[in-house]
Amino acid sequence: MDNYLELLKLILPEFLINHFDLVNNTKNGEVMHLYFEERNTMPKEESSRILIAHGFHKQITIQDFPLRGNTVYLHVKRRRWLDKATKQVVQRDWNLVAQGTRMTTEFAAFLKEINRY
């Protein structure tokens, strides 16, 4: 199992493998869709609070690097928690998408680099 995760870290953004579960995947022609849900592990910076799972935010879709000639879309659902005492919604601050794009930061940097030539 660990070899499988290490291989996935080479193919997909590492933070996805470390903090999200792959819950579904589909392939339609040359388009691949990978569906991720954030694991139910509370943020360490919020360890002093009593938090309960409170569902997910709206799913976002991010275009990632092509794999073996297939366009890849990552569908990501971020988790949220509710502070039991204050009823405040708590979430992690993920920087999933490169600003101004619908792509991962790594893919946007890659395209920016190859565009120079």
CSV table of N, CA and C in Angstrom, one decimal:
chain,number,residue,atom,x,y,z
A,1,MET,N,0.8,-1.2,0.0
A,1,MET,CA,0.0,0.0,0.0
A,1,MET,C,0.9,1.3,0.0
A,2,ASP,N,1.9,1.3,0.8
A,2,ASP,CA,2.8,2.5,0.8
A,2,ASP,C,3.4,2.7,-0.6
A,3,ASN,N,3.8,1.7,-1.3
A,3,ASN,CA,4.4,1.9,-2.7
A,3,ASN,C,3.3,2.5,-3.6
A,4,TYR,N,2.1,2.2,-3.4
A,4,TYR,CA,1.0,2.7,-4.2
A,4,TYR,C,0.9,4.2,-3.9
A,5,LEU,N,1.0,4.6,-2.7
A,5,LEU,CA,0.9,6.0,-2.3
A,5,LEU,C,2.1,6.8,-2.8
A,6,GLU,N,3.2,6.2,-2.7
A,6,GLU,CA,4.5,6.9,-3.2
A,6,GLU,C,4.4,7.1,-4.7
A,7,LEU,N,3.9,6.2,-5.4
A,7,LEU,CA,3.7,6.3,-6.9
A,7,LEU,C,2.7,7.4,-7.2
A,8,LEU,N,1.6,7.5,-6.4
A,8,LEU,CA,0.6,8.5,-6.7
A,8,LEU,C,1.2,9.9,-6.4
A,9,LYS,N,2.1,10.0,-5.4
A,9,LYS,CA,2.7,11.3,-5.1
A,9,LYS,C,3.5,11.8,-6.3
A,10,LEU,N,4.0,10.9,-7.1
A,10,LEU,CA,4.8,11.3,-8.3
A,10,LEU,C,3.9,11.8,-9.5
A,11,ILE,N,2.7,11.3,-9.4
A,11,ILE,CA,1.7,11.6,-10.5
A,11,ILE,C,0.8,12.8,-10.2
A,12,LEU,N,0.3,12.8,-9.0
A,12,LEU,CA,-0.6,13.8,-8.5
A,12,LEU,C,0.0,14.8,-7.5
A,13,PRO,N,-0.6,16.0,-7.3
A,13,PRO,CA,-0.1,16.9,-6.3
A,13,PRO,C,0.0,16.1,-4.9
A,14,GLU,N,1.1,16.3,-4.3
A,14,GLU,CA,1.4,15.5,-3.0
A,14,GLU,C,0.4,15.8,-1.9
A,15,PHE,N,-0.1,17.1,-1.8
A,15,PHE,CA,-1.0,17.4,-0.8
A,15,PHE,C,-2.3,16.6,-0.9
A,16,LEU,N,-2.7,16.3,-2.2
A,16,LEU,CA,-3.9,15.5,-2.4
A,16,LEU,C,-3.8,14.1,-1.7
A,17,ILE,N,-2.6,13.5,-1.9
A,17,ILE,CA,-2.4,12.2,-1.4
A,17,ILE,C,-2.3,12.2,0.1
A,18,ASN,N,-1.7,13.3,0.6
A,18,ASN,CA,-1.5,13.3,2.1
A,18,ASN,C,-2.8,13.7,2.9
A,19,HIS,N,-3.7,14.5,2.3
A,19,HIS,CA,-4.8,15.0,3.0
A,19,HIS,C,-6.2,14.7,2.5
A,20,PHE,N,-6.2,14.0,1.3
A,20,PHE,CA,-7.5,13.7,0.7
A,20,PHE,C,-7.6,12.2,0.3
A,21,ASP,N,-8.8,11.7,0.2
A,21,ASP,CA,-9.0,10.3,-0.2
A,21,ASP,C,-9.6,10.4,-1.6
A,22,LEU,N,-9.1,9.5,-2.5
A,22,LEU,CA,-9.6,9.3,-3.8
A,22,LEU,C,-10.9,8.5,-3.7
A,23,VAL,N,-12.0,9.1,-4.0
A,23,VAL,CA,-13.3,8.3,-3.7
A,23,VAL,C,-14.0,7.8,-5.0
A,24,ASN,N,-13.5,8.3,-6.1
A,24,ASN,CA,-14.1,7.9,-7.4
A,24,ASN,C,-13.2,8.3,-8.5
A,25,ASN,N,-13.3,7.7,-9.7
A,25,ASN,CA,-12.7,8.1,-10.9
A,25,ASN,C,-13.5,7.6,-12.1
A,26,THR,N,-13.5,8.4,-13.1
A,26,THR,CA,-14.1,8.1,-14.4
A,26,THR,C,-13.2,8.5,-15.5
A,27,LYS,N,-13.4,7.8,-16.7
A,27,LYS,CA,-12.7,8.1,-17.9
A,27,LYS,C,-13.7,8.1,-19.0
A,28,ASN,N,-13.8,9.2,-19.7
A,28,ASN,CA,-14.7,9.3,-20.9
A,28,ASN,C,-13.8,9.7,-22.0
A,29,GLY,N,-13.5,8.8,-22.9
A,29,GLY,CA,-12.6,9.1,-24.0
A,29,GLY,C,-11.2,9.4,-23.5
A,30,GLU,N,-10.8,10.6,-23.8
A,30,GLU,CA,-9.4,11.1,-23.4
A,30,GLU,C,-9.5,12.0,-22.3
A,31,VAL,N,-10.6,12.0,-21.5
A,31,VAL,CA,-10.8,12.9,-20.3
A,31,VAL,C,-10.9,12.0,-19.1
A,32,MET,N,-10.1,12.3,-18.1
A,32,MET,CA,-10.1,11.5,-16.9
A,32,MET,C,-10.6,12.5,-15.7
A,33,HIS,N,-11.5,12.0,-14.9
A,33,HIS,CA,-12.0,12.7,-13.8
A,33,HIS,C,-11.6,12.0,-12.5
A,34,LEU,N,-10.9,12.6,-11.6
A,34,LEU,CA,-10.6,12.0,-10.3
A,34,LEU,C,-11.3,12.8,-9.2
A,35,TYR,N,-12.0,12.1,-8.3
A,35,TYR,CA,-12.8,12.8,-7.3
A,35,TYR,C,-12.1,12.6,-5.9
A,36,PHE,N,-11.9,13.7,-5.2
A,36,PHE,CA,-11.2,13.6,-3.9
A,36,PHE,C,-12.1,14.3,-2.8
A,37,GLU,N,-12.0,13.7,-1.6
A,37,GLU,CA,-12.7,14.3,-0.4
A,37,GLU,C,-11.6,14.4,0.7
A,38,GLU,N,-11.6,15.6,1.3
A,38,GLU,CA,-10.7,15.8,2.4
A,38,GLU,C,-11.0,14.8,3.6
A,39,ARG,N,-9.9,14.3,4.1
A,39,ARG,CA,-10.0,13.4,5.2
A,39,ARG,C,-10.6,14.1,6.4
A,40,ASN,N,-11.3,13.3,7.3
A,40,ASN,CA,-11.9,13.9,8.5
A,40,ASN,C,-10.8,13.9,9.6
A,41,THR,N,-9.7,14.6,9.4
A,41,THR,CA,-8.7,14.9,10.4
A,41,THR,C,-8.7,16.4,10.7
A,42,MET,N,-9.0,16.7,11.9
A,42,MET,CA,-9.1,18.1,12.2
A,42,MET,C,-7.8,18.9,12.1
A,43,PRO,N,-7.9,20.2,11.7
A,43,PRO,CA,-6.6,21.0,11.6
A,43,PRO,C,-5.9,21.0,12.9
A,44,LYS,N,-4.6,20.8,12.9
A,44,LYS,CA,-3.7,20.8,14.1
A,44,LYS,C,-3.8,22.1,14.8
A,45,GLU,N,-3.9,23.2,14.0
A,45,GLU,CA,-3.9,24.5,14.6
A,45,GLU,C,-5.2,24.8,15.4
A,46,GLU,N,-6.2,23.9,15.3
A,46,GLU,CA,-7.4,24.0,16.0
A,46,GLU,C,-7.6,23.0,17.1
A,47,SER,N,-6.5,22.4,17.5
A,47,SER,CA,-6.6,21.3,18.5
A,47,SER,C,-7.1,21.7,19.8
A,48,SER,N,-7.1,22.9,20.1
A,48,SER,CA,-7.6,23.4,21.5
A,48,SER,C,-9.2,23.5,21.5
A,49,ARG,N,-9.8,23.4,20.3
A,49,ARG,CA,-11.2,23.5,20.2
A,49,ARG,C,-11.9,22.2,20.1
A,50,ILE,N,-13.1,22.1,20.4
A,50,ILE,CA,-13.9,20.9,20.2
A,50,ILE,C,-14.7,21.0,18.9
A,51,LEU,N,-14.2,20.3,17.9
A,51,LEU,CA,-14.8,20.4,16.6
A,51,LEU,C,-15.6,19.1,16.2
A,52,ILE,N,-16.7,19.3,15.5
A,52,ILE,CA,-17.4,18.2,15.0
A,52,ILE,C,-17.5,18.3,13.4
A,53,ALA,N,-17.5,17.2,12.7
A,53,ALA,CA,-17.6,17.3,11.3
A,53,ALA,C,-18.9,17.9,10.9
A,54,HIS,N,-18.8,18.8,9.9
A,54,HIS,CA,-20.0,19.6,9.5
A,54,HIS,C,-20.1,19.6,7.9
A,55,GLY,N,-19.9,18.5,7.3
A,55,GLY,CA,-20.0,18.3,5.9
A,55,GLY,C,-18.9,18.9,5.0
A,56,PHE,N,-19.2,19.2,3.8
A,56,PHE,CA,-18.2,19.7,2.8
A,56,PHE,C,-18.6,21.0,2.2
A,57,HIS,N,-17.6,21.7,1.7
A,57,HIS,CA,-17.9,22.9,0.9
A,57,HIS,C,-18.3,22.4,-0.5
A,58,LYS,N,-18.7,23.3,-1.3
A,58,LYS,CA,-19.0,23.0,-2.7
A,58,LYS,C,-17.8,22.4,-3.4
A,59,GLN,N,-17.9,21.4,-4.2
A,59,GLN,CA,-16.8,20.8,-4.9
A,59,GLN,C,-16.2,21.8,-5.9
A,60,ILE,N,-14.9,21.8,-6.0
A,60,ILE,CA,-14.2,22.6,-7.0
A,60,ILE,C,-13.6,21.7,-8.0
A,61,THR,N,-13.4,22.1,-9.2
A,61,THR,CA,-12.8,21.3,-10.3
A,61,THR,C,-11.5,22.1,-10.8
A,62,ILE,N,-10.4,21.3,-10.8
A,62,ILE,CA,-9.1,21.9,-11.2
A,62,ILE,C,-8.5,21.0,-12.3
A,63,GLN,N,-8.0,21.7,-13.3
A,63,GLN,CA,-7.3,21.0,-14.4
A,63,GLN,C,-5.9,20.7,-14.0
A,64,ASP,N,-5.4,19.5,-14.1
A,64,ASP,CA,-4.1,19.1,-13.7
A,64,ASP,C,-3.3,18.7,-15.0
A,65,PHE,N,-2.0,18.2,-14.8
A,65,PHE,CA,-1.2,17.8,-15.9
A,65,PHE,C,-1.9,16.6,-16.6
A,66,PRO,N,-1.7,16.6,-17.9
A,66,PRO,CA,-2.2,15.5,-18.7
A,66,PRO,C,-1.5,14.2,-18.3
A,67,LEU,N,-2.2,13.1,-18.3
A,67,LEU,CA,-1.5,11.8,-18.0
A,67,LEU,C,-1.7,10.8,-19.2
A,68,ARG,N,-0.6,10.4,-19.8
A,68,ARG,CA,-0.7,9.5,-20.9
A,68,ARG,C,-1.7,9.9,-22.0
A,69,GLY,N,-1.6,11.2,-22.4
A,69,GLY,CA,-2.5,11.7,-23.4
A,69,GLY,C,-3.9,12.0,-23.0
A,70,ASN,N,-4.2,11.9,-21.7
A,70,ASN,CA,-5.6,12.1,-21.2
A,70,ASN,C,-5.6,13.5,-20.5
A,71,THR,N,-6.6,14.3,-20.7
A,71,THR,CA,-6.8,15.5,-19.9
A,71,THR,C,-7.3,15.0,-18.6
A,72,VAL,N,-6.8,15.7,-17.5
A,72,VAL,CA,-7.1,15.3,-16.1
A,72,VAL,C,-7.8,16.4,-15.4
A,73,TYR,N,-8.9,16.1,-14.8
A,73,TYR,CA,-9.6,17.0,-13.9
A,73,TYR,C,-9.7,16.5,-12.5
A,74,LEU,N,-9.3,17.3,-11.6
A,74,LEU,CA,-9.4,16.9,-10.2
A,74,LEU,C,-10.6,17.6,-9.6
A,75,HIS,N,-11.5,16.8,-9.0
A,75,HIS,CA,-12.7,17.3,-8.4
A,75,HIS,C,-12.5,17.2,-6.9
A,76,VAL,N,-12.4,18.3,-6.2
A,76,VAL,CA,-12.0,18.3,-4.8
A,76,VAL,C,-13.1,18.9,-3.9
A,77,LYS,N,-13.4,18.1,-2.8
A,77,LYS,CA,-14.4,18.5,-1.8
A,77,LYS,C,-13.6,18.8,-0.5
A,78,ARG,N,-13.6,20.0,-0.1
A,78,ARG,CA,-13.0,20.4,1.2
A,78,ARG,C,-14.0,20.2,2.3
A,79,ARG,N,-13.4,19.7,3.4
A,79,ARG,CA,-14.3,19.4,4.6
A,79,ARG,C,-14.4,20.7,5.4
A,80,ARG,N,-15.4,20.8,6.2
A,80,ARG,CA,-15.6,21.8,7.2
A,80,ARG,C,-16.0,21.2,8.5
A,81,TRP,N,-15.7,21.9,9.6
A,81,TRP,CA,-16.0,21.5,11.0
A,81,TRP,C,-16.8,22.6,11.7
A,82,LEU,N,-17.5,22.3,12.7
A,82,LEU,CA,-18.2,23.2,13.5
A,82,LEU,C,-17.7,23.2,14.9
A,83,ASP,N,-17.3,24.4,15.4
A,83,ASP,CA,-16.8,24.5,16.8
A,83,ASP,C,-18.1,24.4,17.7
A,84,LYS,N,-18.0,23.4,18.5
A,84,LYS,CA,-19.2,23.0,19.4
A,84,LYS,C,-19.5,24.2,20.3
A,85,ALA,N,-18.6,24.9,20.8
A,85,ALA,CA,-18.8,26.0,21.8
A,85,ALA,C,-19.3,27.3,21.1
A,86,THR,N,-18.7,27.7,20.0
A,86,THR,CA,-19.0,29.0,19.4
A,86,THR,C,-19.9,28.9,18.2
A,87,LYS,N,-20.1,27.7,17.7
A,87,LYS,CA,-20.9,27.4,16.5
A,87,LYS,C,-20.2,28.0,15.2
A,88,GLN,N,-18.9,28.3,15.3
A,88,GLN,CA,-18.2,28.9,14.2
A,88,GLN,C,-17.7,27.8,13.3
A,89,VAL,N,-17.9,28.0,12.0
A,89,VAL,CA,-17.4,27.0,11.0
A,89,VAL,C,-15.9,27.2,10.8
A,90,VAL,N,-15.2,26.0,10.9
A,90,VAL,CA,-13.7,26.0,10.8
A,90,VAL,C,-13.4,25.2,9.6
A,91,GLN,N,-12.3,25.6,8.9
A,91,GLN,CA,-11.8,24.9,7.7
A,91,GLN,C,-10.3,25.1,7.5
A,92,ARG,N,-9.7,24.3,6.8
A,92,ARG,CA,-8.3,24.5,6.5
A,92,ARG,C,-8.2,25.5,5.3
A,93,ASP,N,-7.1,26.3,5.3
A,93,ASP,CA,-6.9,27.2,4.2
A,93,ASP,C,-6.0,26.6,3.2
A,94,TRP,N,-6.7,25.9,2.2
A,94,TRP,CA,-5.9,25.3,1.1
A,94,TRP,C,-5.7,26.3,0.0
A,95,ASN,N,-4.6,26.3,-0.6
A,95,ASN,CA,-4.3,27.0,-1.8
A,95,ASN,C,-4.2,26.1,-2.9
A,96,LEU,N,-5.4,25.6,-3.4
A,96,LEU,CA,-5.4,24.5,-4.4
A,96,LEU,C,-5.3,25.0,-5.8
A,97,VAL,N,-5.7,26.2,-6.1
A,97,VAL,CA,-5.8,26.7,-7.5
A,97,VAL,C,-4.9,27.9,-7.7
A,98,ALA,N,-4.1,27.8,-8.8
A,98,ALA,CA,-3.2,29.0,-9.1
A,98,ALA,C,-4.2,30.2,-9.4
A,99,GLN,N,-3.8,31.3,-8.9
A,99,GLN,CA,-4.7,32.5,-9.0
A,99,GLN,C,-5.0,32.8,-10.4
A,100,GLY,N,-6.2,33.1,-10.7
A,100,GLY,CA,-6.6,33.4,-12.1
A,100,GLY,C,-6.8,32.3,-13.0
A,101,THR,N,-6.6,31.0,-12.6
A,101,THR,CA,-6.7,29.9,-13.4
A,101,THR,C,-7.7,28.8,-12.8
A,102,ARG,N,-7.9,27.8,-13.5
A,102,ARG,CA,-8.6,26.6,-13.0
A,102,ARG,C,-7.7,25.4,-13.0
A,103,MET,N,-6.4,25.7,-12.8
A,103,MET,CA,-5.4,24.6,-12.8
A,103,MET,C,-4.7,24.6,-11.5
A,104,THR,N,-4.0,23.5,-11.2
A,104,THR,CA,-3.2,23.4,-10.0
A,104,THR,C,-2.0,24.4,-10.2
A,105,THR,N,-1.4,24.8,-9.1
A,105,THR,CA,-0.3,25.7,-9.1
A,105,THR,C,0.9,25.1,-9.9
A,106,GLU,N,1.2,23.8,-9.7
A,106,GLU,CA,2.3,23.2,-10.4
A,106,GLU,C,2.0,23.2,-11.9
A,107,PHE,N,0.8,22.9,-12.4
A,107,PHE,CA,0.5,22.8,-13.8
A,107,PHE,C,0.6,24.2,-14.4
A,108,ALA,N,0.1,25.2,-13.7
A,108,ALA,CA,0.2,26.6,-14.2
A,108,ALA,C,1.6,27.0,-14.3
A,109,ALA,N,2.5,26.7,-13.4
A,109,ALA,CA,3.9,27.0,-13.4
A,109,ALA,C,4.6,26.3,-14.6
A,110,PHE,N,4.2,25.1,-14.9
A,110,PHE,CA,4.7,24.3,-16.0
A,110,PHE,C,4.3,25.0,-17.3
A,111,LEU,N,3.1,25.3,-17.5
A,111,LEU,CA,2.6,26.0,-18.7
A,111,LEU,C,3.3,27.4,-18.9
A,112,LYS,N,3.5,28.1,-17.8
A,112,LYS,CA,4.2,29.4,-17.9
A,112,LYS,C,5.6,29.2,-18.4
A,113,GLU,N,6.3,28.1,-17.9
A,113,GLU,CA,7.7,27.9,-18.2
A,113,GLU,C,7.8,27.5,-19.7
A,114,ILE,N,6.9,26.6,-20.2
A,114,ILE,CA,7.1,26.1,-21.6
A,114,ILE,C,6.6,27.2,-22.5
A,115,ASN,N,5.8,28.2,-22.1
A,115,ASN,CA,5.4,29.3,-22.9
A,115,ASN,C,6.5,30.2,-23.3
A,116,ARG,N,7.6,30.2,-22.5
A,116,ARG,CA,8.8,31.1,-22.7
A,116,ARG,C,9.5,30.7,-24.0
A,117,TYR,N,9.4,29.5,-24.5
A,117,TYR,CA,10.1,29.1,-25.7
A,117,TYR,C,9.4,29.2,-26.9
